[in-house]
GROMACS .gro file of C-alpha atoms in nm:
model
  294
    1UNK     CA    1   0.000   0.000   0.000
    2UNK     CA    2   0.281   0.240   0.086
    3UNK     CA    3   0.452   0.165  -0.244
    4UNK     CA    4   0.125   0.220  -0.429
    5UNK     CA    5   0.076   0.552  -0.250
    6UNK     CA    6   0.429   0.659  -0.338
    7UNK     CA    7   0.373   0.570  -0.704
    8UNK     CA    8   0.051   0.769  -0.703
    9UNK     CA    9   0.234   1.073  -0.566
   10UNK     CA   10   0.509   1.039  -0.826
   11UNK     CA   11   0.261   1.016  -1.111
   12UNK     CA   12   0.060   1.314  -0.992
   13UNK     CA   13   0.354   1.548  -0.922
   14UNK     CA   14   0.351   1.722  -1.265
   15UNK     CA   15  -0.020   1.801  -1.220
   16UNK     CA   16   0.039   1.911  -0.861
   17UNK     CA   17   0.314   2.150  -0.967
   18UNK     CA   18   0.075   2.279  -1.231
   19UNK     CA   19  -0.165   2.366  -0.949
   20UNK     CA   20   0.113   2.545  -0.759
   21UNK     CA   21   0.203   2.750  -1.066
   22UNK     CA   22  -0.167   2.817  -1.129
   23UNK     CA   23  -0.179   2.959  -0.777
   24UNK     CA   24   0.115   3.184  -0.862
   25UNK     CA   25  -0.072   3.304  -1.170
   26UNK     CA   26  -0.375   3.396  -0.958
   27UNK     CA   27  -0.156   3.655  -0.781
   28UNK     CA   28  -0.007   3.804  -1.100
   29UNK     CA   29  -0.104   4.071  -1.350
   30UNK     CA   30   0.077   4.207  -1.653
   31UNK     CA   31   0.185   4.500  -1.437
   32UNK     CA   32   0.404   4.259  -1.240
   33UNK     CA   33   0.613   4.204  -1.553
   34UNK     CA   34   0.608   4.573  -1.647
   35UNK     CA   35   0.740   4.650  -1.298
   36UNK     CA   36   1.085   4.538  -1.414
   37UNK     CA   37   1.117   4.885  -1.563
   38UNK     CA   38   1.041   5.045  -1.226
   39UNK     CA   39   1.317   4.856  -1.043
   40UNK     CA   40   1.573   4.813  -1.322
   41UNK     CA   41   1.887   4.791  -1.110
   42UNK     CA   42   1.738   4.568  -0.840
   43UNK     CA   43   1.574   4.338  -1.094
   44UNK     CA   44   1.882   4.312  -1.317
   45UNK     CA   45   2.120   4.240  -1.028
   46UNK     CA   46   1.884   3.981  -0.878
   47UNK     CA   47   1.831   3.807  -1.211
   48UNK     CA   48   2.206   3.795  -1.278
   49UNK     CA   49   2.262   3.644  -0.932
   50UNK     CA   50   1.986   3.389  -0.988
   51UNK     CA   51   2.067   3.288  -1.345
   52UNK     CA   52   2.447   3.321  -1.361
   53UNK     CA   53   2.617   3.357  -1.023
   54UNK     CA   54   2.416   3.098  -0.831
   55UNK     CA   55   2.472   2.801  -1.068
   56UNK     CA   56   2.842   2.887  -1.080
   57UNK     CA   57   2.872   2.893  -0.700
   58UNK     CA   58   2.672   2.572  -0.675
   59UNK     CA   59   2.907   2.403  -0.922
   60UNK     CA   60   3.209   2.503  -0.711
   61UNK     CA   61   3.042   2.375  -0.392
   62UNK     CA   62   2.949   2.046  -0.559
   63UNK     CA   63   3.314   1.994  -0.651
   64UNK     CA   64   3.438   2.107  -0.310
   65UNK     CA   65   3.209   1.864  -0.126
   66UNK     CA   66   3.278   1.587  -0.381
   67UNK     CA   67   2.913   1.495  -0.416
   68UNK     CA   68   2.824   1.175  -0.602
   69UNK     CA   69   2.721   1.238  -0.966
   70UNK     CA   70   2.341   1.214  -0.932
   71UNK     CA   71   2.311   1.433  -0.618
   72UNK     CA   72   2.554   1.678  -0.780
   73UNK     CA   73   2.321   1.719  -1.077
   74UNK     CA   74   2.028   1.736  -0.836
   75UNK     CA   75   2.176   2.026  -0.641
   76UNK     CA   76   2.247   2.214  -0.962
   77UNK     CA   77   1.886   2.148  -1.059
   78UNK     CA   78   1.782   2.322  -0.736
   79UNK     CA   79   2.013   2.614  -0.821
   80UNK     CA   80   1.846   2.646  -1.162
   81UNK     CA   81   1.493   2.639  -1.019
   82UNK     CA   82   1.315   2.973  -0.981
   83UNK     CA   83   1.212   3.124  -0.653
   84UNK     CA   84   0.884   3.003  -0.511
   85UNK     CA   85   0.577   3.180  -0.372
   86UNK     CA   86   0.715   3.113  -0.021
   87UNK     CA   87   0.979   3.378  -0.089
   88UNK     CA   88   0.701   3.637  -0.117
   89UNK     CA   89   0.570   3.540   0.227
   90UNK     CA   90   0.912   3.566   0.393
   91UNK     CA   91   0.975   3.899   0.221
   92UNK     CA   92   0.647   4.031   0.360
   93UNK     CA   93   0.726   3.907   0.712
   94UNK     CA   94   1.072   4.066   0.720
   95UNK     CA   95   1.013   4.398   0.546
   96UNK     CA   96   1.115   4.322   0.188
   97UNK     CA   97   0.978   4.476  -0.129
   98UNK     CA   98   0.705   4.218  -0.199
   99UNK     CA   99   0.614   4.376  -0.532
  100UNK     CA  100   0.970   4.313  -0.651
  101UNK     CA  101   0.946   3.956  -0.519
  102UNK     CA  102   0.634   3.889  -0.722
  103UNK     CA  103   0.798   4.036  -1.031
  104UNK     CA  104   1.115   3.829  -0.988
  105UNK     CA  105   0.918   3.509  -0.920
  106UNK     CA  106   0.709   3.560  -1.233
  107UNK     CA  107   1.008   3.647  -1.451
  108UNK     CA  108   1.228   3.364  -1.320
  109UNK     CA  109   0.948   3.111  -1.364
  110UNK     CA  110   0.918   3.202  -1.731
  111UNK     CA  111   1.295   3.212  -1.789
  112UNK     CA  112   1.335   2.873  -1.619
  113UNK     CA  113   1.178   2.706  -1.923
  114UNK     CA  114   1.505   2.786  -2.103
  115UNK     CA  115   1.764   2.819  -1.826
  116UNK     CA  116   1.674   2.504  -1.632
  117UNK     CA  117   1.734   2.266  -1.927
  118UNK     CA  118   2.065   2.440  -2.001
  119UNK     CA  119   2.196   2.394  -1.647
  120UNK     CA  120   2.074   2.034  -1.627
  121UNK     CA  121   2.227   1.939  -1.962
  122UNK     CA  122   2.562   2.099  -1.879
  123UNK     CA  123   2.579   1.942  -1.533
  124UNK     CA  124   2.464   1.599  -1.655
  125UNK     CA  125   2.721   1.613  -1.933
  126UNK     CA  126   2.995   1.692  -1.682
  127UNK     CA  127   2.908   1.459  -1.394
  128UNK     CA  128   2.733   1.162  -1.554
  129UNK     CA  129   2.873   0.908  -1.801
  130UNK     CA  130   2.658   0.950  -2.109
  131UNK     CA  131   2.505   1.251  -1.935
  132UNK     CA  132   2.381   1.405  -2.258
  133UNK     CA  133   2.138   1.115  -2.292
  134UNK     CA  134   2.021   1.142  -1.931
  135UNK     CA  135   1.992   1.519  -1.911
  136UNK     CA  136   1.678   1.722  -1.962
  137UNK     CA  137   1.686   1.753  -2.341
  138UNK     CA  138   1.572   2.065  -2.519
  139UNK     CA  139   1.299   1.872  -2.699
  140UNK     CA  140   1.145   1.822  -2.352
  141UNK     CA  141   1.124   2.194  -2.287
  142UNK     CA  142   0.761   2.172  -2.394
  143UNK     CA  143   0.691   1.953  -2.092
  144UNK     CA  144   0.859   2.202  -1.858
  145UNK     CA  145   0.667   2.479  -2.034
  146UNK     CA  146   0.339   2.294  -1.974
  147UNK     CA  147   0.420   2.256  -1.602
  148UNK     CA  148   0.536   2.615  -1.547
  149UNK     CA  149   0.420   2.877  -1.796
  150UNK     CA  150   0.082   2.739  -1.906
  151UNK     CA  151  -0.065   2.714  -1.552
  152UNK     CA  152   0.070   3.061  -1.465
  153UNK     CA  153  -0.095   3.202  -1.779
  154UNK     CA  154  -0.426   3.031  -1.694
  155UNK     CA  155  -0.412   3.172  -1.340
  156UNK     CA  156  -0.347   3.521  -1.476
  157UNK     CA  157  -0.642   3.487  -1.714
  158UNK     CA  158  -0.871   3.382  -1.428
  159UNK     CA  159  -0.763   3.687  -1.230
  160UNK     CA  160  -0.812   3.917  -1.529
  161UNK     CA  161  -1.158   3.780  -1.607
  162UNK     CA  162  -1.282   3.738  -1.249
  163UNK     CA  163  -1.076   3.894  -0.970
  164UNK     CA  164  -1.329   3.774  -0.711
  165UNK     CA  165  -1.289   3.410  -0.818
  166UNK     CA  166  -0.909   3.452  -0.808
  167UNK     CA  167  -0.933   3.598  -0.458
  168UNK     CA  168  -1.145   3.307  -0.333
  169UNK     CA  169  -0.915   3.049  -0.489
  170UNK     CA  170  -0.596   3.209  -0.361
  171UNK     CA  171  -0.594   3.071  -0.005
  172UNK     CA  172  -0.703   2.713  -0.089
  173UNK     CA  173  -0.445   2.689  -0.368
  174UNK     CA  174  -0.170   2.822  -0.139
  175UNK     CA  175  -0.264   2.560   0.121
  176UNK     CA  176  -0.259   2.293  -0.147
  177UNK     CA  177   0.088   2.412  -0.249
  178UNK     CA  178   0.218   2.327   0.098
  179UNK     CA  179   0.061   1.982   0.070
  180UNK     CA  180   0.223   1.936  -0.272
  181UNK     CA  181   0.570   2.021  -0.140
  182UNK     CA  182   0.521   1.786   0.157
  183UNK     CA  183   0.403   1.512  -0.079
  184UNK     CA  184   0.700   1.560  -0.309
  185UNK     CA  185   0.944   1.539  -0.018
  186UNK     CA  186   0.768   1.228   0.113
  187UNK     CA  187   0.788   1.062  -0.229
  188UNK     CA  188   1.164   1.121  -0.245
  189UNK     CA  189   1.230   1.008   0.110
  190UNK     CA  190   1.020   0.694   0.066
  191UNK     CA  191   1.181   0.601  -0.266
  192UNK     CA  192   1.528   0.631  -0.111
  193UNK     CA  193   1.439   0.518   0.243
  194UNK     CA  194   1.712   0.250   0.248
  195UNK     CA  195   1.984   0.505   0.169
  196UNK     CA  196   1.860   0.810   0.361
  197UNK     CA  197   2.130   0.824   0.626
  198UNK     CA  198   2.407   0.802   0.370
  199UNK     CA  199   2.249   1.067   0.149
  200UNK     CA  200   2.192   1.310   0.435
  201UNK     CA  201   2.553   1.268   0.543
  202UNK     CA  202   2.688   1.322   0.191
  203UNK     CA  203   2.443   1.588   0.074
  204UNK     CA  204   2.313   1.762   0.387
  205UNK     CA  205   2.611   1.986   0.461
  206UNK     CA  206   2.650   2.086   0.095
  207UNK     CA  207   2.279   2.176   0.077
  208UNK     CA  208   2.300   2.379   0.398
  209UNK     CA  209   2.608   2.572   0.283
  210UNK     CA  210   2.456   2.639  -0.059
  211UNK     CA  211   2.132   2.760   0.099
  212UNK     CA  212   2.308   2.998   0.339
  213UNK     CA  213   2.538   3.127   0.064
  214UNK     CA  214   2.236   3.183  -0.164
  215UNK     CA  215   2.061   3.396   0.098
  216UNK     CA  216   2.374   3.600   0.170
  217UNK     CA  217   2.453   3.656  -0.198
  218UNK     CA  218   2.092   3.742  -0.273
  219UNK     CA  219   2.105   4.020  -0.015
  220UNK     CA  220   2.473   4.120  -0.024
  221UNK     CA  221   2.535   4.157  -0.398
  222UNK     CA  222   2.238   4.392  -0.455
  223UNK     CA  223   2.348   4.602  -0.155
  224UNK     CA  224   2.699   4.629  -0.300
  225UNK     CA  225   2.538   4.736  -0.628
  226UNK     CA  226   2.358   5.022  -0.453
  227UNK     CA  227   2.014   4.860  -0.422
  228UNK     CA  228   1.809   4.976  -0.123
  229UNK     CA  229   1.756   4.753   0.181
  230UNK     CA  230   1.393   4.649   0.111
  231UNK     CA  231   1.471   4.548  -0.247
  232UNK     CA  232   1.782   4.360  -0.130
  233UNK     CA  233   1.574   4.170   0.127
  234UNK     CA  234   1.334   4.073  -0.151
  235UNK     CA  235   1.625   3.954  -0.367
  236UNK     CA  236   1.775   3.761  -0.076
  237UNK     CA  237   1.462   3.558  -0.017
  238UNK     CA  238   1.395   3.517  -0.389
  239UNK     CA  239   1.742   3.374  -0.451
  240UNK     CA  240   1.763   3.174  -0.126
  241UNK     CA  241   1.416   3.013  -0.138
  242UNK     CA  242   1.371   2.793  -0.443
  243UNK     CA  243   1.070   2.619  -0.591
  244UNK     CA  244   1.197   2.282  -0.470
  245UNK     CA  245   0.868   2.119  -0.566
  246UNK     CA  246   0.951   2.195  -0.929
  247UNK     CA  247   1.306   2.064  -0.890
  248UNK     CA  248   1.182   1.741  -0.730
  249UNK     CA  249   0.917   1.694  -0.999
  250UNK     CA  250   1.168   1.738  -1.281
  251UNK     CA  251   1.403   1.492  -1.111
  252UNK     CA  252   1.139   1.226  -1.040
  253UNK     CA  253   0.922   1.249  -1.351
  254UNK     CA  254   0.967   0.939  -1.572
  255UNK     CA  255   0.929   1.165  -1.876
  256UNK     CA  256   1.215   1.390  -1.764
  257UNK     CA  257   1.509   1.282  -1.542
  258UNK     CA  258   1.347   0.982  -1.370
  259UNK     CA  259   1.595   0.978  -1.081
  260UNK     CA  260   1.513   0.967  -0.709
  261UNK     CA  261   1.881   1.030  -0.630
  262UNK     CA  262   1.871   1.361  -0.820
  263UNK     CA  263   1.564   1.457  -0.618
  264UNK     CA  264   1.734   1.411  -0.279
  265UNK     CA  265   1.903   1.757  -0.273
  266UNK     CA  266   1.571   1.921  -0.355
  267UNK     CA  267   1.397   1.734  -0.073
  268UNK     CA  268   1.668   1.827   0.177
  269UNK     CA  269   1.675   2.188   0.056
  270UNK     CA  270   1.296   2.205   0.088
  271UNK     CA  271   1.327   2.123   0.458
  272UNK     CA  272   1.638   2.327   0.540
  273UNK     CA  273   1.535   2.651   0.369
  274UNK     CA  274   1.250   2.725   0.610
  275UNK     CA  275   1.487   2.733   0.907
  276UNK     CA  276   1.770   2.921   0.737
  277UNK     CA  277   1.534   3.176   0.580
  278UNK     CA  278   1.379   3.246   0.921
  279UNK     CA  279   1.721   3.293   1.079
  280UNK     CA  280   1.832   3.514   0.789
  281UNK     CA  281   1.519   3.727   0.823
  282UNK     CA  282   1.576   3.784   1.195
  283UNK     CA  283   1.943   3.866   1.143
  284UNK     CA  284   1.886   4.133   0.878
  285UNK     CA  285   1.592   4.277   1.074
  286UNK     CA  286   1.806   4.300   1.386
  287UNK     CA  287   2.090   4.460   1.190
  288UNK     CA  288   1.859   4.726   1.049
  289UNK     CA  289   1.712   4.803   1.393
  290UNK     CA  290   2.065   4.832   1.531
  291UNK     CA  291   2.165   5.080   1.260
  292UNK     CA  292   1.850   5.289   1.305
  293UNK     CA  293   1.899   5.308   1.682
  294UNK     CA  294   2.244   5.466   1.651
   0.00000   0.00000   0.00000
């Protein structure tokens, strides 16, 4: 029965992620994309960190920690995944520019259709024997597109046509998103239950370091570039909190990577990021209060 339940979760993950992205679309309008022009420096710096700097740092950490090939590709898959709606919540709680968060989440989710396959193909080609055959091929971008962009577009259309329906659906879909992430993590942990201790030992520290570095870079680089504190907080959470449900789905889906081992870093990251993001939020809030009190 447990195996049957796990198989059911695995098979339904692409549809579940579609629901999560539909929920994101319910909170978006075209103005969220136009807002890039209102925060050009903050948006550009954050996108460069997310799309260029983060995968590069992740690659260095994977080599430094000498991760096995499949988990190495899996952690790079997490690095290539866009920020999730959870980043918007943390940004709101800790004084970030939530409007910028929404804009970055929307933009990164669309760009991920192209950037995610690139990162996966390059990392699979480097770490895996015959990796080009195992990687997420460009002819499968349509499947990623159908999981990410199409549901977002449908959600945006629902909001445009009936804002009241979108408002009523918002909370239930957000709650379902939490269930989806929990289900995805359960599916990974169950599939690899016999190897969990070994994987947590080999992957856990690398995931933790990458998560903390992502949060610090997401906040620190924009500040060095002259971005204001609230926008930098938004960038920090956007870059440090990934859509791990999407990463796990891509890793587990038989039509895509079909690898539970590649999903392990996403499952671990999905647990760790809630604690590190909370600590990060308190630290930057305390620092700001300290500066203002002087």
